[in-house]
Structure formats: C-alpha cells, structure tokens
Amino acid sequence: MDTFVRMALGRMDACIKEVRAWLTCNKLKLNDDKTQFLILKSPKCQQHFNHAKLMVGSSHISSSPKARNLGVVFDSGLTFHDHISKIVSVGFYHLRCIASIKKYLPHESLAALVHAFVTSRIDFCNSILYGLPSIEITRLQKLQNQAARVLTNSTRRDHITPILRELDWLPVHQRIRYKMLTLAYRAVHNTIPAYLALPSRSNIRHTRSSTAPTLERRNAKKRSAGDRTFSVAAPCLWNALPVAVRVIHDLHKFQQSIKSVLFREPFGL
C-alpha cells in the first residue's frame, strides 16, 4: 500500500508541475500556500494516508479532509455531509429572511426569491447525491418542505404532500433521479462530454421494445460507492423507463414525460 501511495503522490506532483507550467505560459500564477488536495479513500485505508504531503512550489501541502470544487464541498469519503450541511444552513437563513418580507411581495416575486435562494441550491449539482443514505437526503427534503410552506403560507400542521403536488415540485430524491435521467438522455443522444459517454446495448431480438435505446449495464467494483457512479446508476435508471419515454427525441418533451413518471411514485398518481 505504501508503494501505491508514493506512486499516486508522484503522479499528482507531476500533474501540478504541468498545471504550473501551463499557468506560467499564460501569464498566470498558482497560489502555492492556498492549494488544497483531497485524497478519496475508504475508512480502511485511512492510516495509509495520514501523513501524505505534496510539494507545491516552495510549500509543503498536507491533504485536506474536505475541499471545495465549483461550489461543491467534497470530503474524503464522498459522503457529502458537509456539502448538504452548507446547503441546509444557507437555505434556512434565506428562508427566514424571505419570510420576514413576504407580506410585502406579490406571489410571483416571492416564488422567484424562493427559487433563486433555496430550490436552485437544492438542485445545483444534485446528481452527485444519488445513492446517499436517506438520512442525508431527508435533511434537504426538510429544507424543500419549509420552502414550500413559505411560498404557500402553510403551517407545520399542514401535510406536505398536497402542498408539493400543488406546486408541481418533485421531492428531493426524485429531483436527483430527474437530473440523472436528463444526463442519461444527453448521453444516449451524444450531447454530453466524452468522459460521461455511456455505451449502448444492441438488441438482437426484434421485439416491440427493440427500437428504444438501451444502455449497457456495468457492474460496480465497490458496492457502496460504485453503485453511485454515473456509469453504473444511469443505465439502471434509463433502462427502467417505459419504452414510450425512451424513444422520445425532443429533450423538453422527454423531461416532461419523466417528470410525469416520477410524480406517480411519491404521490400515487
């Protein structure tokens, strides 16, 4: 394991040198002391990476327990607990501010504020949350429920399901599936970056469903984290869709159709 760690750190060191060279050629500067690196590892491998360090310019950088990338807080175990905590904390803060002025706002402006400061945060990069334990998703669901109550002027005693249905809002776990299926659609129609491409499965039998695109299912090497990867999860979700939905070629119509499919699950429609 120690040899593997040295090899991994050596590759990261070479990568940083290439980044530094590119930045220098483009008249940019790398902030050595502000650079962070994160090692994704299982709890069993924790001891092997305790003293991992990188040389970035003249600075020795130790591995961080978490790091931010494009607004998402990653942790070494990919639990996204800190990321969800940040969303929930900021979301409830904005809801309290919105609730204090909502009596002065028309409904359209109130809805715009709730979307801009709360629901957009719940939906941002939410596909990475697929497969997380329900206890983490429930925290986001409570935030969405409160946003719905502020928007509809409801109380905690009011049952949330009719409120979400009235607003035409999917629950959080279904919003995550909605994003995954949208990305799968783009992969099927080759409108997605190459690193997210998914192989299609050819149908030998000429059946009624053979004209519908089918994605090749892959087996995950790691049961806990592997099943959450896009290459494993997306084909499972895509192939489970009705044939009539998978043959749609217009993205907007496809999104409307999968939303109808997903609405039937939590609301029993």
GROMACS .gro file of N, CA and C in nm, residues 26-176:
model
  453
   26ASN      N    1   0.069   3.113  -1.972
   26ASN     CA    2  -0.045   3.202  -1.993
   26ASN      C    3  -0.044   3.322  -1.897
   27LYS      N    4   0.075   3.350  -1.841
   27LYS     CA    5   0.094   3.466  -1.754
   27LYS      C    6   0.001   3.465  -1.632
   28LEU      N    7  -0.014   3.347  -1.576
   28LEU     CA    8  -0.094   3.331  -1.455
   28LEU      C    9  -0.006   3.273  -1.345
   29LYS      N   10  -0.054   3.281  -1.222
   29LYS     CA   11   0.026   3.235  -1.108
   29LYS      C   12  -0.055   3.142  -1.020
   30LEU      N   13   0.008   3.035  -0.978
   30LEU     CA   14  -0.054   2.940  -0.887
   30LEU      C   15  -0.022   2.980  -0.743
   31ASN      N   16  -0.128   2.995  -0.661
   31ASN     CA   17  -0.108   3.028  -0.520
   31ASN      C   18  -0.069   2.901  -0.445
   32ASP      N   19   0.060   2.887  -0.419
   32ASP     CA   20   0.110   2.763  -0.359
   32ASP      C   21   0.049   2.736  -0.222
   33ASP      N   22   0.049   2.838  -0.134
   33ASP     CA   23   0.004   2.816   0.002
   33ASP      C   24  -0.147   2.801   0.014
   34LYS      N   25  -0.221   2.837  -0.092
   34LYS     CA   26  -0.367   2.823  -0.089
   34LYS      C   27  -0.415   2.697  -0.163
   35THR      N   28  -0.322   2.622  -0.216
   35THR     CA   29  -0.358   2.500  -0.289
   35THR      C   30  -0.400   2.391  -0.191
   36GLN      N   31  -0.506   2.320  -0.226
   36GLN     CA   32  -0.554   2.208  -0.145
   36GLN      C   33  -0.557   2.081  -0.229
   37PHE      N   34  -0.533   1.969  -0.166
   37PHE     CA   35  -0.556   1.842  -0.235
   37PHE      C   36  -0.627   1.745  -0.141
   38LEU      N   37  -0.713   1.667  -0.200
   38LEU     CA   38  -0.801   1.578  -0.125
   38LEU      C   39  -0.778   1.435  -0.172
   39ILE      N   40  -0.766   1.342  -0.081
   39ILE     CA   41  -0.749   1.201  -0.115
   39ILE      C   42  -0.880   1.129  -0.086
   40LEU      N   43  -0.939   1.072  -0.189
   40LEU     CA   44  -1.062   0.995  -0.171
   40LEU      C   45  -1.025   0.855  -0.128
   41LYS      N   46  -1.074   0.816  -0.012
   41LYS     CA   47  -1.032   0.688   0.044
   41LYS      C   48  -1.143   0.630   0.130
   42SER      N   49  -1.135   0.499   0.151
   42SER     CA   50  -1.227   0.432   0.241
   42SER      C   51  -1.173   0.438   0.383
   43PRO      N   52  -1.257   0.418   0.484
   43PRO     CA   53  -1.208   0.420   0.623
   43PRO      C   54  -1.096   0.320   0.649
   44LYS      N   55  -1.095   0.209   0.574
   44LYS     CA   56  -0.992   0.107   0.596
   44LYS      C   57  -0.855   0.156   0.555
   45CYS      N   58  -0.850   0.250   0.461
   45CYS     CA   59  -0.721   0.300   0.412
   45CYS      C   60  -0.677   0.428   0.480
   46GLN      N   61  -0.748   0.467   0.584
   46GLN     CA   62  -0.722   0.595   0.649
   46GLN      C   63  -0.578   0.607   0.697
   47GLN      N   64  -0.526   0.501   0.759
   47GLN     CA   65  -0.394   0.509   0.820
   47GLN      C   66  -0.282   0.525   0.718
   48HIS      N   67  -0.305   0.480   0.594
   48HIS     CA   68  -0.200   0.487   0.493
   48HIS      C   69  -0.182   0.627   0.437
   49PHE      N   70  -0.276   0.715   0.461
   49PHE     CA   71  -0.269   0.849   0.403
   49PHE      C   72  -0.261   0.959   0.508
   50ASN      N   73  -0.235   0.924   0.631
   50ASN     CA   74  -0.235   1.022   0.739
   50ASN      C   75  -0.128   1.129   0.720
   51HIS      N   76  -0.013   1.091   0.665
   51HIS     CA   77   0.099   1.183   0.655
   51HIS      C   78   0.131   1.217   0.509
   52ALA      N   79   0.033   1.206   0.423
   52ALA     CA   80   0.056   1.236   0.281
   52ALA      C   81   0.074   1.386   0.261
   53LYS      N   82   0.181   1.422   0.188
   53LYS     CA   83   0.209   1.562   0.160
   53LYS      C   84   0.253   1.577   0.015
   54LEU      N   85   0.228   1.697  -0.039
   54LEU     CA   86   0.271   1.731  -0.173
   54LEU      C   87   0.359   1.854  -0.168
   55MET      N   88   0.452   1.860  -0.261
   55MET     CA   89   0.537   1.978  -0.274
   55MET      C   90   0.480   2.064  -0.386
   56VAL      N   91   0.427   2.179  -0.351
   56VAL     CA   92   0.371   2.271  -0.450
   56VAL      C   93   0.457   2.396  -0.448
   57GLY      N   94   0.545   2.408  -0.546
   57GLY     CA   95   0.639   2.519  -0.547
   57GLY      C   96   0.733   2.506  -0.429
   58SER      N   97   0.728   2.604  -0.339
   58SER     CA   98   0.812   2.602  -0.220
   58SER      C   99   0.734   2.564  -0.095
   59SER      N  100   0.609   2.524  -0.112
   59SER     CA  101   0.522   2.494   0.002
   59SER      C  102   0.494   2.345   0.011
   60HIS      N  103   0.494   2.293   0.136
   60HIS     CA  104   0.455   2.155   0.162
   60HIS      C  105   0.307   2.155   0.199
   61ILE      N  106   0.226   2.091   0.119
   61ILE     CA  107   0.081   2.090   0.138
   61ILE      C  108   0.036   1.954   0.191
   62SER      N  109  -0.031   1.955   0.305
   62SER     CA  110  -0.088   1.832   0.360
   62SER      C  111  -0.228   1.809   0.304
   63SER      N  112  -0.269   1.683   0.299
   63SER     CA  113  -0.401   1.651   0.245
   63SER      C  114  -0.510   1.709   0.336
   64SER      N  115  -0.617   1.756   0.275
   64SER     CA  116  -0.728   1.817   0.348
   64SER      C  117  -0.840   1.717   0.366
   65PRO      N  118  -0.915   1.725   0.475
   65PRO     CA  119  -1.030   1.635   0.494
   65PRO      C  120  -1.145   1.668   0.400
   66LYS      N  121  -1.149   1.793   0.349
   66LYS     CA  122  -1.252   1.833   0.255
   66LYS      C  123  -1.199   1.947   0.169
   67ALA      N  124  -1.259   1.961   0.050
   67ALA     CA  125  -1.217   2.066  -0.042
   67ALA      C  126  -1.336   2.107  -0.127
   68ARG      N  127  -1.336   2.233  -0.168
   68ARG     CA  128  -1.446   2.287  -0.247
   68ARG      C  129  -1.406   2.290  -0.394
   69ASN      N  130  -1.497   2.247  -0.479
   69ASN     CA  131  -1.475   2.250  -0.623
   69ASN      C  132  -1.605   2.288  -0.692
   70LEU      N  133  -1.604   2.402  -0.761
   70LEU     CA  134  -1.723   2.452  -0.832
   70LEU      C  135  -1.844   2.464  -0.739
   71GLY      N  136  -1.818   2.506  -0.615
   71GLY     CA  137  -1.927   2.526  -0.521
   71GLY      C  138  -1.971   2.402  -0.446
   72VAL      N  139  -1.912   2.288  -0.474
   72VAL     CA  140  -1.947   2.162  -0.408
   72VAL      C  141  -1.836   2.126  -0.310
   73VAL      N  142  -1.873   2.092  -0.187
   73VAL     CA  143  -1.775   2.053  -0.084
   73VAL      C  144  -1.759   1.901  -0.089
   74PHE      N  145  -1.642   1.857  -0.131
   74PHE     CA  146  -1.610   1.715  -0.136
   74PHE      C  147  -1.537   1.675  -0.008
   75ASP      N  148  -1.567   1.556   0.041
   75ASP     CA  149  -1.494   1.502   0.155
   75ASP      C  150  -1.428   1.371   0.113
   76SER      N  151  -1.337   1.323   0.195
   76SER     CA  152  -1.256   1.207   0.156
   76SER      C  153  -1.337   1.080   0.136
   77GLY      N  154  -1.454   1.070   0.203
   77GLY     CA  155  -1.537   0.951   0.188
   77GLY      C  156  -1.653   0.968   0.093
   78LEU      N  157  -1.662   1.085   0.029
   78LEU     CA  158  -1.772   1.117  -0.064
   78LEU      C  159  -1.909   1.099   0.001
   79THR      N  160  -1.918   1.138   0.129
   79THR     CA  161  -2.047   1.134   0.197
   79THR      C  162  -2.128   1.261   0.171
   80PHE      N  163  -2.059   1.368   0.136
   80PHE     CA  164  -2.119   1.500   0.107
   80PHE      C  165  -2.198   1.553   0.226
   81HIS      N  166  -2.162   1.510   0.346
   81HIS     CA  167  -2.231   1.557   0.465
   81HIS      C  168  -2.210   1.708   0.483
   82ASP      N  169  -2.087   1.753   0.467
   82ASP     CA  170  -2.058   1.896   0.483
   82ASP      C  171  -2.124   1.979   0.374
   83HIS      N  172  -2.128   1.926   0.254
   83HIS     CA  173  -2.192   1.997   0.143
   83HIS      C  174  -2.341   2.016   0.170
   84ILE      N  175  -2.408   1.911   0.215
   84ILE     CA  176  -2.551   1.920   0.247
   84ILE      C  177  -2.573   2.013   0.364
   85SER      N  178  -2.485   2.007   0.464
   85SER     CA  179  -2.498   2.096   0.579
   85SER      C  180  -2.491   2.242   0.537
   86LYS      N  181  -2.402   2.272   0.442
   86LYS     CA  182  -2.389   2.409   0.393
   86LYS      C  183  -2.515   2.453   0.320
   87ILE      N  184  -2.571   2.365   0.237
   87ILE     CA  185  -2.694   2.398   0.164
   87ILE      C  186  -2.807   2.424   0.261
   88VAL      N  187  -2.822   2.336   0.360
   88VAL     CA  188  -2.932   2.349   0.456
   88VAL      C  189  -2.917   2.475   0.540
   89SER      N  190  -2.796   2.503   0.585
   89SER     CA  191  -2.772   2.621   0.668
   89SER      C  192  -2.804   2.750   0.591
   90VAL      N  193  -2.748   2.762   0.472
   90VAL     CA  194  -2.771   2.883   0.391
   90VAL      C  195  -2.916   2.892   0.348
   91GLY      N  196  -2.976   2.777   0.313
   91GLY     CA  197  -3.114   2.776   0.267
   91GLY      C  198  -3.212   2.823   0.374
   92PHE      N  199  -3.196   2.773   0.496
   92PHE     CA  200  -3.286   2.815   0.604
   92PHE      C  201  -3.264   2.962   0.641
   93TYR      N  202  -3.140   3.008   0.630
   93TYR     CA  203  -3.114   3.150   0.656
   93TYR      C  204  -3.192   3.238   0.558
   94HIS      N  205  -3.184   3.204   0.429
   94HIS     CA  206  -3.255   3.282   0.329
   94HIS      C  207  -3.407   3.271   0.345
   95LEU      N  208  -3.455   3.154   0.386
   95LEU     CA  209  -3.599   3.139   0.407
   95LEU      C  210  -3.648   3.229   0.520
   96ARG      N  211  -3.568   3.240   0.626
   96ARG     CA  212  -3.608   3.329   0.735
   96ARG      C  213  -3.613   3.475   0.689
   97CYS      N  214  -3.516   3.512   0.606
   97CYS     CA  215  -3.517   3.649   0.553
   97CYS      C  216  -3.636   3.672   0.461
   98ILE      N  217  -3.666   3.574   0.376
   98ILE     CA  218  -3.778   3.588   0.282
   98ILE      C  219  -3.911   3.591   0.357
   99ALA      N  220  -3.923   3.507   0.461
   99ALA     CA  221  -4.047   3.502   0.538
   99ALA      C  222  -4.076   3.634   0.607
  100SER      N  223  -3.971   3.708   0.643
  100SER     CA  224  -3.991   3.835   0.714
  100SER      C  225  -4.042   3.947   0.624
  101ILE      N  226  -4.029   3.930   0.491
  101ILE     CA  227  -4.074   4.036   0.399
  101ILE      C  228  -4.180   3.987   0.301
  102LYS      N  229  -4.224   3.862   0.314
  102LYS     CA  230  -4.313   3.808   0.212
  102LYS      C  231  -4.448   3.878   0.206
  103LYS      N  232  -4.494   3.938   0.317
  103LYS     CA  233  -4.624   4.006   0.316
  103LYS      C  234  -4.621   4.132   0.229
  104TYR      N  235  -4.501   4.178   0.194
  104TYR     CA  236  -4.490   4.296   0.109
  104TYR      C  237  -4.471   4.260  -0.038
  105LEU      N  238  -4.462   4.130  -0.068
  105LEU     CA  239  -4.428   4.086  -0.204
  105LEU      C  240  -4.547   4.020  -0.273
  106PRO      N  241  -4.563   4.042  -0.404
  106PRO     CA  242  -4.661   3.963  -0.480
  106PRO      C  243  -4.613   3.819  -0.491
  107HIS      N  244  -4.704   3.729  -0.522
  107HIS     CA  245  -4.670   3.586  -0.524
  107HIS      C  246  -4.560   3.555  -0.625
  108GLU      N  247  -4.562   3.618  -0.741
  108GLU     CA  248  -4.461   3.591  -0.843
  108GLU      C  249  -4.321   3.627  -0.794
  109SER      N  250  -4.310   3.741  -0.725
  109SER     CA  251  -4.179   3.783  -0.672
  109SER      C  252  -4.134   3.690  -0.560
  110LEU      N  253  -4.229   3.647  -0.477
  110LEU     CA  254  -4.197   3.554  -0.369
  110LEU      C  255  -4.147   3.422  -0.425
  111ALA      N  256  -4.213   3.372  -0.528
  111ALA     CA  257  -4.171   3.246  -0.590
  111ALA      C  258  -4.032   3.259  -0.653
  112ALA      N  259  -4.004   3.375  -0.713
  112ALA     CA  260  -3.873   3.397  -0.774
  112ALA      C  261  -3.763   3.398  -0.669
  113LEU      N  262  -3.790   3.459  -0.552
  113LEU     CA  263  -3.692   3.462  -0.445
  113LEU      C  264  -3.665   3.322  -0.389
  114VAL      N  265  -3.771   3.246  -0.367
  114VAL     CA  266  -3.755   3.110  -0.313
  114VAL      C  267  -3.674   3.025  -0.410
  115HIS      N  268  -3.701   3.040  -0.539
  115HIS     CA  269  -3.626   2.960  -0.637
  115HIS      C  270  -3.480   3.005  -0.643
  116ALA      N  271  -3.457   3.136  -0.644
  116ALA     CA  272  -3.321   3.187  -0.659
  116ALA      C  273  -3.231   3.152  -0.541
  117PHE      N  274  -3.287   3.154  -0.419
  117PHE     CA  275  -3.204   3.138  -0.300
  117PHE      C  276  -3.215   3.002  -0.232
  118VAL      N  277  -3.316   2.921  -0.269
  118VAL     CA  278  -3.335   2.793  -0.198
  118VAL      C  279  -3.339   2.675  -0.294
  119THR      N  280  -3.442   2.666  -0.376
  119THR     CA  281  -3.457   2.546  -0.460
  119THR      C  282  -3.345   2.532  -0.562
  120SER      N  283  -3.290   2.643  -0.610
  120SER     CA  284  -3.178   2.635  -0.703
  120SER      C  285  -3.055   2.574  -0.636
  121ARG      N  286  -3.039   2.600  -0.506
  121ARG     CA  287  -2.927   2.541  -0.431
  121ARG      C  288  -2.948   2.390  -0.412
  122ILE      N  289  -3.073   2.350  -0.390
  122ILE     CA  290  -3.103   2.208  -0.374
  122ILE      C  291  -3.073   2.133  -0.503
  123ASP      N  292  -3.102   2.196  -0.617
  123ASP     CA  293  -3.085   2.130  -0.747
  123ASP      C  294  -2.944   2.139  -0.802
  124PHE      N  295  -2.861   2.229  -0.750
  124PHE     CA  296  -2.729   2.250  -0.807
  124PHE      C  297  -2.640   2.127  -0.787
  125CYS      N  298  -2.595   2.069  -0.897
  125CYS     CA  299  -2.506   1.951  -0.894
  125CYS      C  300  -2.564   1.838  -0.809
  126ASN      N  301  -2.697   1.824  -0.807
  126ASN     CA  302  -2.757   1.725  -0.717
  126ASN      C  303  -2.740   1.582  -0.766
  127SER      N  304  -2.695   1.561  -0.888
  127SER     CA  305  -2.676   1.423  -0.936
  127SER      C  306  -2.566   1.351  -0.857
  128ILE      N  307  -2.472   1.427  -0.798
  128ILE     CA  308  -2.366   1.362  -0.720
  128ILE      C  309  -2.418   1.306  -0.589
  129LEU      N  310  -2.542   1.342  -0.553
  129LEU     CA  311  -2.600   1.293  -0.428
  129LEU      C  312  -2.676   1.163  -0.448
  130TYR      N  313  -2.680   1.111  -0.569
  130TYR     CA  314  -2.753   0.987  -0.595
  130TYR      C  315  -2.694   0.873  -0.512
  131GLY      N  316  -2.780   0.796  -0.450
  131GLY     CA  317  -2.737   0.679  -0.374
  131GLY      C  318  -2.693   0.707  -0.232
  132LEU      N  319  -2.702   0.833  -0.188
  132LEU     CA  320  -2.665   0.863  -0.050
  132LEU      C  321  -2.770   0.806   0.046
  133PRO      N  322  -2.733   0.783   0.170
  133PRO     CA  323  -2.832   0.734   0.269
  133PRO      C  324  -2.949   0.831   0.282
  134SER      N  325  -3.065   0.777   0.310
  134SER     CA  326  -3.186   0.858   0.319
  134SER      C  327  -3.178   0.964   0.428
  135ILE      N  328  -3.095   0.939   0.531
  135ILE     CA  329  -3.083   1.038   0.639
  135ILE      C  330  -3.025   1.169   0.588
  136GLU      N  331  -2.938   1.162   0.486
  136GLU     CA  332  -2.881   1.283   0.429
  136GLU      C  333  -2.981   1.352   0.337
  137ILE      N  334  -3.051   1.275   0.255
  137ILE     CA  335  -3.150   1.332   0.163
  137ILE      C  336  -3.266   1.395   0.241
  138THR      N  337  -3.299   1.336   0.356
  138THR     CA  338  -3.408   1.389   0.439
  138THR      C  339  -3.378   1.531   0.486
  139ARG      N  340  -3.252   1.560   0.511
  139ARG     CA  341  -3.216   1.696   0.553
  139ARG      C  342  -3.249   1.798   0.443
  140LEU      N  343  -3.222   1.762   0.319
  140LEU     CA  344  -3.258   1.850   0.208
  140LEU      C  345  -3.409   1.856   0.188
  141GLN      N  346  -3.476   1.743   0.215
  141GLN     CA  347  -3.622   1.740   0.199
  141GLN      C  348  -3.689   1.834   0.299
  142LYS      N  349  -3.636   1.842   0.420
  142LYS     CA  350  -3.691   1.933   0.520
  142LYS      C  351  -3.677   2.078   0.473
  143LEU      N  352  -3.566   2.109   0.408
  143LEU     CA  353  -3.547   2.243   0.354
  143LEU      C  354  -3.647   2.272   0.244
  144GLN      N  355  -3.667   2.176   0.155
  144GLN     CA  356  -3.766   2.196   0.048
  144GLN      C  357  -3.907   2.210   0.105
  145ASN      N  358  -3.939   2.129   0.206
  145ASN     CA  359  -4.072   2.139   0.268
  145ASN      C  360  -4.096   2.277   0.327
  146GLN      N  361  -3.994   2.332   0.394
  146GLN     CA  362  -4.009   2.465   0.453
  146GLN      C  363  -4.023   2.571   0.345
  147ALA      N  364  -3.950   2.555   0.235
  147ALA     CA  365  -3.963   2.649   0.124
  147ALA      C  366  -4.104   2.646   0.067
  148ALA      N  367  -4.160   2.527   0.055
  148ALA     CA  368  -4.297   2.514   0.004
  148ALA      C  369  -4.398   2.578   0.099
  149ARG      N  370  -4.376   2.563   0.229
  149ARG     CA  371  -4.467   2.623   0.327
  149ARG      C  372  -4.459   2.776   0.325
  150VAL      N  373  -4.339   2.829   0.309
  150VAL     CA  374  -4.324   2.975   0.300
  150VAL      C  375  -4.395   3.027   0.175
  151LEU      N  376  -4.381   2.956   0.065
  151LEU     CA  377  -4.439   3.000  -0.061
  151LEU      C  378  -4.592   2.992  -0.061
  152THR      N  379  -4.646   2.892   0.008
  152THR     CA  380  -4.793   2.873   0.009
  152THR      C  381  -4.857   2.924   0.138
  153ASN      N  382  -4.775   2.983   0.226
  153ASN     CA  383  -4.827   3.035   0.353
  153ASN      C  384  -4.894   2.925   0.436
  154SER      N  385  -4.832   2.807   0.435
  154SER     CA  386  -4.885   2.693   0.511
  154SER      C  387  -4.815   2.682   0.646
  155THR      N  388  -4.870   2.600   0.732
  155THR     CA  389  -4.813   2.579   0.865
  155THR      C  390  -4.753   2.438   0.874
  156ARG      N  391  -4.684   2.412   0.983
  156ARG     CA  392  -4.623   2.280   1.003
  156ARG      C  393  -4.729   2.171   1.018
  157ARG      N  394  -4.848   2.206   1.058
  157ARG     CA  395  -4.953   2.107   1.075
  157ARG      C  396  -5.011   2.060   0.941
  158ASP      N  397  -4.992   2.139   0.837
  158ASP     CA  398  -5.043   2.102   0.706
  158ASP      C  399  -4.956   1.991   0.646
  159HIS      N  400  -5.021   1.889   0.591
  159HIS     CA  401  -4.948   1.779   0.530
  159HIS      C  402  -4.874   1.828   0.406
  160ILE      N  403  -4.748   1.789   0.392
  160ILE     CA  404  -4.663   1.847   0.289
  160ILE      C  405  -4.690   1.790   0.149
  161THR      N  406  -4.737   1.665   0.139
  161THR     CA  407  -4.756   1.604   0.007
  161THR      C  408  -4.852   1.682  -0.082
  162PRO      N  409  -4.971   1.720  -0.034
  162PRO     CA  410  -5.060   1.802  -0.120
  162PRO      C  411  -4.999   1.937  -0.158
  163ILE      N  412  -4.917   1.992  -0.070
  163ILE     CA  413  -4.854   2.121  -0.099
  163ILE      C  414  -4.753   2.107  -0.213
  164LEU      N  415  -4.669   2.004  -0.206
  164LEU     CA  416  -4.571   1.980  -0.313
  164LEU      C  417  -4.641   1.949  -0.446
  165ARG      N  418  -4.749   1.874  -0.437
  165ARG     CA  419  -4.824   1.841  -0.558
  165ARG      C  420  -4.887   1.966  -0.618
  166GLU      N  421  -4.936   2.055  -0.533
  166GLU     CA  422  -4.996   2.180  -0.581
  166GLU      C  423  -4.892   2.268  -0.651
  167LEU      N  424  -4.770   2.269  -0.597
  167LEU     CA  425  -4.663   2.348  -0.656
  167LEU      C  426  -4.597   2.280  -0.775
  168ASP      N  427  -4.632   2.155  -0.799
  168ASP     CA  428  -4.571   2.076  -0.906
  168ASP      C  429  -4.421   2.056  -0.881
  169TRP      N  430  -4.387   2.033  -0.754
  169TRP     CA  431  -4.249   2.010  -0.714
  169TRP      C  432  -4.226   1.861  -0.688
  170LEU      N  433  -4.122   1.807  -0.748
  170LEU     CA  434  -4.081   1.670  -0.715
  170LEU      C  435  -4.007   1.670  -0.582
  171PRO      N  436  -4.024   1.567  -0.500
  171PRO     CA  437  -3.942   1.555  -0.378
  171PRO      C  438  -3.794   1.546  -0.414
  172VAL      N  439  -3.709   1.570  -0.317
  172VAL     CA  440  -3.566   1.582  -0.343
  172VAL      C  441  -3.507   1.456  -0.407
  173HIS      N  442  -3.542   1.339  -0.353
  173HIS     CA  443  -3.483   1.216  -0.409
  173HIS      C  444  -3.526   1.194  -0.553
  174GLN      N  445  -3.644   1.243  -0.591
  174GLN     CA  446  -3.690   1.232  -0.729
  174GLN      C  447  -3.627   1.339  -0.816
  175ARG      N  448  -3.596   1.452  -0.760
  175ARG     CA  449  -3.526   1.557  -0.836
  175ARG      C  450  -3.386   1.509  -0.875
  176ILE      N  451  -3.325   1.431  -0.786
  176ILE     CA  452  -3.193   1.375  -0.816
  176ILE      C  453  -3.204   1.275  -0.931
   0.00000   0.00000   0.00000
